CSV table of C-alpha atoms and ligand atoms in Angstrom, one decimal:
chain,number,residue,atom,x,y,z
A,1,MET,CA,132.0,71.8,47.6
A,2,ARG,CA,132.3,68.1,48.5
A,3,THR,CA,131.9,65.6,45.7
A,4,PHE,CA,129.9,62.4,45.9
A,5,VAL,CA,133.1,60.4,46.2
A,6,GLU,CA,134.3,62.6,49.1
A,7,LEU,CA,131.0,62.3,50.8
A,8,TYR,CA,130.4,58.6,50.4
A,9,GLY,CA,133.7,57.0,49.3
A,10,ARG,CA,132.4,55.7,46.0
A,11,PRO,CA,131.0,57.1,42.8
A,12,PRO,CA,127.2,57.5,42.2
A,13,ASP,CA,125.3,54.7,40.3
A,14,VAL,CA,122.9,57.2,38.7
A,15,ILE,CA,122.9,60.9,37.9
A,16,ALA,CA,119.5,62.6,37.2
A,17,ASP,CA,118.4,66.2,36.9
A,18,ALA,CA,115.4,68.5,36.5
A,19,PRO,CA,114.9,72.1,35.6
A,20,GLY,CA,113.2,75.0,37.5
A,21,ARG,CA,110.2,76.6,35.9
A,22,VAL,CA,108.8,80.0,35.0
A,23,ASN,CA,105.1,80.5,34.6
A,24,LEU,CA,104.2,82.7,31.6
A,25,ILE,CA,100.5,83.0,32.6
A,26,GLY,CA,97.9,81.1,34.7
A,27,GLU,CA,98.8,82.0,38.3
A,28,HIS,CA,97.0,80.6,41.2
A,29,THR,CA,94.8,78.6,38.9
A,30,ASP,CA,96.2,75.1,39.4
A,31,TYR,CA,94.6,74.4,42.7
A,32,ASN,CA,91.3,75.7,41.3
A,33,ASP,CA,91.4,73.0,38.5
A,34,GLY,CA,92.3,75.7,36.1
A,35,LEU,CA,94.6,76.4,33.1
A,36,MET,CA,98.2,77.5,33.0
A,37,LEU,CA,101.1,78.0,30.6
A,38,PRO,CA,104.5,77.5,32.3
A,39,ALA,CA,107.9,76.8,30.7
A,40,THR,CA,111.1,75.2,32.0
A,41,LEU,CA,114.2,77.2,33.0
A,42,PRO,CA,117.8,76.6,32.0
A,43,GLN,CA,118.8,76.3,35.7
A,44,ARG,CA,118.7,72.7,36.8
A,45,THR,CA,118.9,70.6,40.0
A,46,GLN,CA,121.0,67.5,39.9
A,47,ALA,CA,120.6,64.4,42.1
A,48,GLU,CA,123.4,61.8,42.3
A,49,LEU,CA,122.5,58.5,43.9
A,50,ALA,CA,124.1,55.2,44.8
A,51,ARG,CA,122.3,52.1,46.0
A,52,ARG,CA,122.8,50.8,49.6
A,53,GLY,CA,122.2,47.2,50.8
A,54,ASP,CA,120.2,48.4,53.8
A,55,ARG,CA,117.1,50.7,54.3
A,56,GLN,CA,119.1,53.8,55.3
A,57,VAL,CA,119.0,57.0,53.3
A,58,ARG,CA,121.9,59.5,53.6
A,59,ALA,CA,121.3,62.8,51.9
A,60,TRP,CA,123.5,65.9,51.4
A,61,SER,CA,122.8,69.1,49.5
A,62,THR,CA,125.3,71.7,48.2
A,63,SER,CA,122.9,74.6,48.6
A,64,ILE,CA,121.6,73.9,52.1
A,65,THR,CA,124.3,72.1,54.0
A,66,ARG,CA,127.0,74.5,52.5
A,67,GLY,CA,129.7,72.0,52.6
A,68,GLY,CA,129.9,71.7,56.4
A,69,PRO,CA,127.7,69.2,58.2
A,70,PRO,CA,127.7,65.5,57.3
A,71,PRO,CA,124.8,63.9,55.4
A,72,ALA,CA,121.5,63.8,57.1
A,73,THR,CA,120.1,60.3,57.6
A,74,TYR,CA,116.8,58.4,58.1
A,75,VAL,CA,115.4,54.9,57.6
A,76,LEU,CA,112.9,54.1,54.9
A,77,GLY,CA,109.5,53.6,56.4
A,78,GLU,CA,110.3,55.9,59.3
A,79,GLU,CA,109.8,59.2,57.5
A,80,VAL,CA,108.6,62.0,59.8
A,81,ARG,CA,108.3,65.8,59.2
A,82,GLN,CA,111.4,67.6,60.6
A,83,LYS,CA,110.6,71.0,59.0
A,84,ARG,CA,113.8,71.1,57.1
A,85,TRP,CA,115.1,70.4,53.6
A,86,LEU,CA,115.4,66.6,54.3
A,87,ASP,CA,111.5,66.6,54.3
A,88,TYR,CA,111.6,66.8,50.5
A,89,VAL,CA,113.7,63.6,50.4
A,90,GLN,CA,111.5,61.9,53.0
A,91,GLY,CA,108.4,63.1,51.2
A,92,ALA,CA,109.6,61.5,48.0
A,93,THR,CA,110.4,58.1,49.5
A,94,LYS,CA,107.1,58.1,51.5
A,95,ALA,CA,105.1,59.0,48.4
A,96,LEU,CA,106.7,56.1,46.5
A,97,ALA,CA,106.0,53.6,49.3
A,98,ASP,CA,102.4,54.9,49.6
A,99,ALA,CA,101.9,54.2,45.9
A,100,GLY,CA,103.2,50.7,46.3
A,101,HIS,CA,106.8,51.1,44.8
A,102,HIS,CA,109.5,49.2,46.6
A,103,ILE,CA,113.0,50.8,46.9
A,104,GLY,CA,116.0,50.1,49.1
A,105,GLY,CA,118.3,52.6,50.8
A,106,PHE,CA,120.5,55.0,48.9
A,107,ASP,CA,123.2,57.7,49.3
A,108,LEU,CA,122.2,61.1,47.8
A,109,ARG,CA,124.0,64.3,46.8
A,110,ILE,CA,121.8,67.2,45.6
A,111,ASP,CA,123.2,70.1,43.7
A,112,SER,CA,120.6,72.8,43.2
A,113,ARG,CA,121.2,75.5,40.6
A,114,VAL,CA,117.6,76.7,40.8
A,115,PRO,CA,117.5,79.8,43.0
A,116,ARG,CA,115.5,79.2,46.2
A,117,GLY,CA,112.8,81.6,47.3
A,118,GLY,CA,112.4,83.2,43.8
A,119,GLY,CA,109.1,81.5,42.9
A,120,LEU,CA,110.9,79.4,40.3
A,121,SER,CA,110.1,76.1,41.9
A,122,SER,CA,113.4,74.9,43.3
A,123,SER,CA,111.4,72.5,45.5
A,124,ALA,CA,109.6,70.7,42.6
A,125,ALA,CA,112.9,70.6,40.7
A,126,LEU,CA,114.5,68.8,43.6
A,127,LEU,CA,111.7,66.4,43.9
A,128,VAL,CA,111.5,65.6,40.2
A,129,ALA,CA,115.3,65.1,39.9
A,130,LEU,CA,115.3,62.8,43.0
A,131,LEU,CA,112.3,60.8,41.8
A,132,ARG,CA,113.9,60.4,38.3
A,133,GLY,CA,117.0,59.2,40.0
A,134,LEU,CA,115.2,56.7,42.2
A,135,ARG,CA,113.1,55.5,39.1
A,136,GLN,CA,116.4,54.7,37.3
A,137,LEU,CA,118.2,53.4,40.4
A,138,TYR,CA,115.5,50.9,41.3
A,139,GLY,CA,113.9,50.3,37.8
A,140,LEU,CA,110.5,51.7,38.8
A,141,ALA,CA,107.7,51.6,36.2
A,142,ILE,CA,106.5,55.2,36.6
A,143,ASP,CA,105.6,57.5,33.7
A,144,ASP,CA,106.4,61.2,33.7
A,145,VAL,CA,102.9,62.4,34.5
A,146,THR,CA,102.6,59.9,37.4
A,147,LEU,CA,106.1,61.0,38.6
A,148,ALA,CA,104.8,64.6,38.7
A,149,HIS,CA,101.8,63.5,40.8
A,150,LEU,CA,104.2,61.7,43.2
A,151,ALA,CA,106.2,64.9,43.6
A,152,ARG,CA,103.1,66.9,44.4
A,153,ARG,CA,102.0,64.3,46.9
A,154,ALA,CA,105.4,64.5,48.6
A,155,GLU,CA,105.1,68.2,49.0
A,156,ASN,CA,101.4,68.2,50.1
A,157,ASP,CA,101.8,65.3,52.6
A,158,LEU,CA,105.2,65.1,54.3
A,159,VAL,CA,106.4,68.7,53.6
A,160,GLY,CA,102.9,70.1,54.3
A,161,ALA,CA,102.8,72.7,51.5
A,162,PRO,CA,99.4,72.7,49.8
A,163,VAL,CA,100.8,73.3,46.3
A,164,GLY,CA,99.1,72.4,43.0
A,165,ILE,CA,100.3,70.3,40.1
A,166,MET,CA,101.7,73.0,37.8
A,167,ASP,CA,105.3,72.9,39.0
A,168,PRO,CA,106.1,69.2,39.0
A,169,LEU,CA,104.1,68.6,35.8
A,170,VAL,CA,106.0,71.2,33.7
A,171,ILE,CA,109.3,70.2,35.2
A,172,SER,CA,108.6,66.5,34.5
A,173,VAL,CA,107.1,66.8,31.0
A,174,GLY,CA,108.1,70.3,29.7
A,175,ARG,CA,110.8,70.7,27.0
A,176,PRO,CA,113.3,73.5,26.3
A,177,GLY,CA,112.1,76.1,23.9
A,178,GLU,CA,108.4,75.3,24.5
A,179,ALA,CA,105.7,76.3,27.0
A,180,LEU,CA,103.4,73.7,28.3
A,181,PHE,CA,99.6,74.3,28.3
A,182,ILE,CA,98.2,72.5,31.3
A,183,ASP,CA,94.6,71.8,32.2
A,184,ALA,CA,94.7,70.9,35.9
A,185,ALA,CA,91.2,69.5,35.8
A,186,SER,CA,92.2,66.6,33.6
A,187,SER,CA,96.0,66.8,33.8
A,188,THR,CA,96.0,67.1,30.0
A,189,THR,CA,99.0,68.9,28.6
A,190,ARG,CA,100.0,70.4,25.2
A,191,HIS,CA,103.5,71.4,24.1
A,192,VAL,CA,103.4,75.0,22.7
A,193,PRO,CA,106.6,76.0,20.9
A,194,LEU,CA,107.9,79.5,21.7
A,195,PRO,CA,108.1,81.5,18.5
A,196,PRO,CA,111.7,82.3,17.3
A,197,SER,CA,110.9,86.0,17.5
A,198,LEU,CA,110.4,85.7,21.3
A,199,ALA,CA,113.0,85.6,24.1
A,200,LEU,CA,112.1,85.3,27.7
A,201,VAL,CA,113.6,87.4,30.5
A,202,VAL,CA,113.4,86.3,34.1
A,203,ILE,CA,114.7,88.6,36.8
A,204,ASP,CA,114.5,87.9,40.5
A,205,SER,CA,113.5,90.9,42.6
A,206,GLY,CA,115.7,89.9,45.6
A,207,VAL,CA,112.7,90.3,47.8
A,208,HIS,CA,111.0,87.3,49.4
A,209,HIS,CA,108.2,87.4,51.9
A,210,SER,CA,108.7,85.0,54.8
A,211,HIS,CA,104.9,84.5,55.3
A,212,ALA,CA,104.4,83.4,51.7
A,213,GLY,CA,103.4,79.9,52.7
A,214,GLY,CA,100.6,81.1,55.1
A,215,GLU,CA,99.3,83.6,52.5
A,216,TYR,CA,99.2,80.8,49.9
A,217,ARG,CA,97.1,78.7,52.2
A,218,THR,CA,94.8,81.6,52.8
A,219,ARG,CA,94.3,82.3,49.1
A,220,LYS,CA,93.5,78.6,48.5
A,221,ALA,CA,90.9,78.7,51.3
A,222,GLU,CA,89.4,81.9,49.9
A,223,CYS,CA,89.0,80.2,46.5
A,224,GLU,CA,87.3,77.2,48.1
A,225,ALA,CA,85.0,79.5,50.0
A,226,ALA,CA,84.1,81.5,46.8
A,227,ALA,CA,83.4,78.2,44.9
A,228,THR,CA,81.1,77.1,47.8
A,229,ALA,CA,79.3,80.4,47.8
A,230,LEU,CA,78.7,80.1,44.0
A,231,GLY,CA,77.4,76.6,44.5
A,232,VAL,CA,80.1,74.8,42.6
A,233,SER,CA,82.9,72.5,43.7
A,234,THR,CA,85.8,74.5,42.0
A,235,LEU,CA,86.2,77.9,40.5
A,236,ARG,CA,86.8,76.2,37.2
A,237,GLU,CA,83.3,74.8,37.3
A,238,ALA,CA,82.0,78.3,37.9
A,239,GLU,CA,82.7,79.0,34.2
A,240,THR,CA,79.6,77.2,33.3
A,241,LEU,CA,77.3,79.4,35.4
A,242,ASP,CA,74.9,81.9,33.8
A,243,GLY,CA,75.4,85.5,34.8
A,244,LEU,CA,78.8,84.6,36.3
A,245,ASP,CA,80.2,88.2,36.4
A,246,ALA,CA,77.2,89.5,38.4
A,247,ARG,CA,77.3,86.5,40.7
A,248,ILE,CA,81.0,87.0,41.4
A,249,ALA,CA,80.4,90.8,42.0
A,250,ALA,CA,77.8,89.9,44.6
A,251,LEU,CA,80.2,87.8,46.6
A,252,PRO,CA,81.6,89.4,49.8
A,253,GLU,CA,85.0,91.0,49.8
A,254,PRO,CA,87.6,89.6,49.2
A,255,LEU,CA,86.1,86.5,47.7
A,256,ASN,CA,84.7,88.5,44.8
A,257,ARG,CA,88.1,89.7,43.8
A,258,ARG,CA,89.8,86.3,44.3
A,259,ALA,CA,87.2,84.6,42.1
A,260,ARG,CA,87.4,87.4,39.5
A,261,HIS,CA,91.1,86.8,39.2
A,262,VAL,CA,90.9,83.1,38.8
A,263,VAL,CA,88.1,83.2,36.2
A,264,ALA,CA,89.8,86.0,34.2
A,265,GLU,CA,93.2,84.3,34.5
A,266,ASN,CA,91.9,81.0,32.9
A,267,ALA,CA,90.6,83.2,30.0
A,268,ARG,CA,94.0,84.8,29.7
A,269,VAL,CA,95.7,81.4,29.4
A,270,ARG,CA,93.4,80.5,26.5
A,271,ARG,CA,94.2,83.8,24.8
A,272,ALA,CA,97.9,83.5,25.5
A,273,GLU,CA,98.1,80.0,23.9
A,274,SER,CA,96.5,81.3,20.7
A,275,LEU,CA,98.7,84.4,20.6
A,276,LEU,CA,101.9,82.3,21.1
A,277,VAL,CA,100.9,80.1,18.2
A,278,ALA,CA,100.2,83.2,16.1
A,279,GLY,CA,103.5,84.8,17.2
A,280,ASP,CA,101.6,88.0,18.2
A,281,LEU,CA,104.0,89.2,20.9
A,282,ALA,CA,102.5,92.6,21.3
A,283,ALA,CA,99.0,91.2,22.1
A,284,LEU,CA,100.6,88.5,24.3
A,285,GLY,CA,102.5,91.1,26.2
A,286,ARG,CA,99.2,92.9,27.0
A,287,VAL,CA,97.9,89.6,28.4
A,288,LEU,CA,100.8,89.4,30.7
A,289,ASN,CA,100.4,93.0,31.8
A,290,GLU,CA,96.7,92.4,32.6
A,291,GLY,CA,97.7,89.3,34.5
A,292,HIS,CA,100.0,91.3,36.7
A,293,ALA,CA,97.4,93.9,37.4
A,294,SER,CA,95.0,91.1,38.4
A,295,LEU,CA,97.6,89.5,40.7
A,296,ARG,CA,98.3,92.9,42.3
A,297,ASP,CA,94.8,94.3,42.7
A,298,ASP,CA,92.4,91.3,42.8
A,299,TYR,CA,94.5,88.4,44.1
A,300,ALA,CA,96.8,90.6,46.3
A,301,VAL,CA,99.9,88.5,46.1
A,302,SER,CA,102.4,91.1,44.8
A,303,VAL,CA,104.6,93.5,46.8
A,304,PRO,CA,105.7,97.0,46.0
A,305,ALA,CA,109.2,96.1,45.0
A,306,VAL,CA,107.9,93.5,42.5
A,307,ASP,CA,105.3,96.0,41.2
A,308,ARG,CA,108.2,98.4,40.6
A,309,LEU,CA,110.3,95.8,38.8
A,310,VAL,CA,107.3,94.9,36.6
A,311,GLN,CA,106.6,98.6,35.8
A,312,ILE,CA,110.3,99.2,34.8
A,313,ALA,CA,110.3,96.1,32.6
A,314,GLN,CA,106.9,97.1,30.9
A,315,ARG,CA,108.4,100.5,30.0
A,316,GLU,CA,111.6,99.1,28.5
A,317,PRO,CA,111.9,99.2,24.7
A,318,GLY,CA,112.0,95.7,23.2
A,319,ILE,CA,109.8,94.3,26.0
A,320,HIS,CA,106.2,93.4,25.1
A,321,GLY,CA,104.9,92.7,28.6
A,322,ALA,CA,105.9,91.6,32.1
A,323,ARG,CA,104.4,90.2,35.3
A,324,LEU,CA,105.1,88.6,38.6
A,325,THR,CA,105.7,84.8,38.1
A,326,GLY,CA,105.1,82.1,40.7
A,327,GLY,CA,103.2,82.2,44.0
A,328,GLY,CA,104.1,85.8,44.8
A,329,PHE,CA,105.0,87.9,47.9
A,330,GLY,CA,108.3,88.7,46.2
A,331,GLY,CA,110.2,86.5,43.9
A,332,ALA,CA,110.8,86.8,40.2
A,333,VAL,CA,109.3,88.6,37.2
A,334,VAL,CA,108.9,87.2,33.7
A,335,ALA,CA,109.0,89.5,30.7
A,336,LEU,CA,108.6,88.9,26.9
A,337,ALA,CA,111.5,90.4,24.8
A,338,ASP,CA,112.2,90.5,21.1
A,339,ALA,CA,114.7,87.8,20.3
A,340,GLY,CA,118.2,89.4,20.3
A,341,ARG,CA,117.2,92.2,22.7
A,342,ALA,CA,116.7,90.2,25.8
A,343,ALA,CA,120.2,90.4,27.3
A,344,ALA,CA,120.5,94.2,26.9
A,345,ALA,CA,117.0,94.8,28.1
A,346,ALA,CA,117.4,92.6,31.1
A,347,ALA,CA,120.6,94.3,32.2
A,348,THR,CA,119.0,97.8,31.8
A,349,ILE,CA,115.9,96.8,33.8
A,350,ALA,CA,117.9,95.2,36.6
A,351,ALA,CA,120.1,98.2,36.9
A,352,ALA,CA,117.2,100.6,37.0
A,353,TYR,CA,115.4,98.5,39.6
A,354,GLU,CA,118.4,98.4,41.8
A,355,THR,CA,118.7,102.2,41.6
A,356,ALA,CA,115.0,102.7,42.3
A,357,THR,CA,114.6,100.3,45.2
A,358,GLY,CA,118.0,99.4,46.6
A,359,HIS,CA,117.2,95.7,46.3
A,360,GLN,CA,119.7,93.4,44.6
A,361,PRO,CA,118.1,91.8,41.5
A,362,ALA,CA,119.5,88.7,39.7
A,363,VAL,CA,119.0,88.2,36.0
A,364,LEU,CA,118.2,84.4,35.6
A,365,VAL,CA,117.2,84.4,32.0
A,366,PRO,CA,119.0,84.9,29.7
A,367,ALA,CA,121.4,82.8,31.8
A,368,GLY,CA,124.9,84.0,32.4
A,369,ILE,CA,124.2,87.8,32.9
A,370,GLY,CA,123.4,88.2,36.6
A,371,ALA,CA,124.4,86.3,39.6
A,372,PRO,CA,122.1,83.3,39.8
A,373,GLY,CA,121.9,81.9,43.3
A,374,ALA,CA,122.0,85.4,44.9
A,375,VAL,CA,118.4,85.0,45.9
A,376,SER,CA,117.2,85.5,49.4
A,377,GLY,CA,114.7,83.3,51.2
B,401,GLA,C1,103.3,78.0,43.6
B,401,GLA,C2,102.7,76.6,43.7
B,401,GLA,C3,102.0,76.2,42.4
B,401,GLA,C4,101.0,77.4,41.9
B,401,GLA,C5,101.7,78.7,42.0
B,401,GLA,C6,100.8,79.9,41.8
B,401,GLA,O1,104.4,78.0,42.7
B,401,GLA,O2,103.7,75.6,43.9
B,401,GLA,O3,101.3,75.0,42.5
B,401,GLA,O4,99.9,77.3,42.7
B,401,GLA,O5,102.3,78.9,43.3
B,401,GLA,O6,100.4,79.8,40.4
């Protein structure tokens, strides 16, 4: 693995980093102005940067360029979509320029330890690490919430992925040992400490659907169509309607099921926050289990291998509940374990899943058990 000095002949001026995220509950709610409760992961992406005297950007990544090719380059102000990883870097510099922030060129080395393709937001981790690095390198006056919005703009505009605010926001303002309650309608957040009796388990299924991006776009469009049919501008706003359940039931398939998921999921986030505060892991686990059933049956974003992994986890002693986390179509599962039992439970679940499906799982949390990075996609 080439170091910054080997790549660019000098040390970096700034080193910044940012974690991946796991969502406890509140899936596919962010682009519906809804509620969610994600937390940060121990795995982090690092960005090393050094100033240049011109407007050139040179960028290199350990995970994508695999040590071989030289750094990719472009000139600030000439960002264009290339449909490759450099678009994230170009997206960040373009979002800064569009927001009126002035920067010069820089050399960049990215080291991503957040597995890609697992629904754990390696892309937002990269963007937030890079924007933090540029903020420091060029002394930009940007607060953490604004930085999250810039990361989202980079992904929506130049990269062309219509993602919501959840990932960059929790990555930018979340803290270890806590979940973050997010209300996407107002961008308000609350830190919610995880009770000491709880340990999270995150296992990647080793399955990743290559059409996830297209399906995500379709779900978003279905939600917009459902909101329009209900006569409101977002599905969050639908919560104020009288006789909502009957109105949702009267929508055509599959808009009825999509809307039912989103409205019920917002309610689950509210319940989950209170249960976390109360430390009621058994009831919280049931909320996660319900959330998975809703993603599988109403929102149709799960796949059989992930359903199997969730089912195996839900049956494991010491586990209170489990569900698919992230956008779906493969990816990782989050489970709630009794503190002190997480490592053993995770190892048992991963082994049983591998036997049952033949897919190669990776235990990501607790860290240090599985083989992080062995994620497809
Ligand atoms: C992806 C997106 C998020 C969110 C989730 C689903 O992770 O990046 O904005 O929509 O899917 O909850």
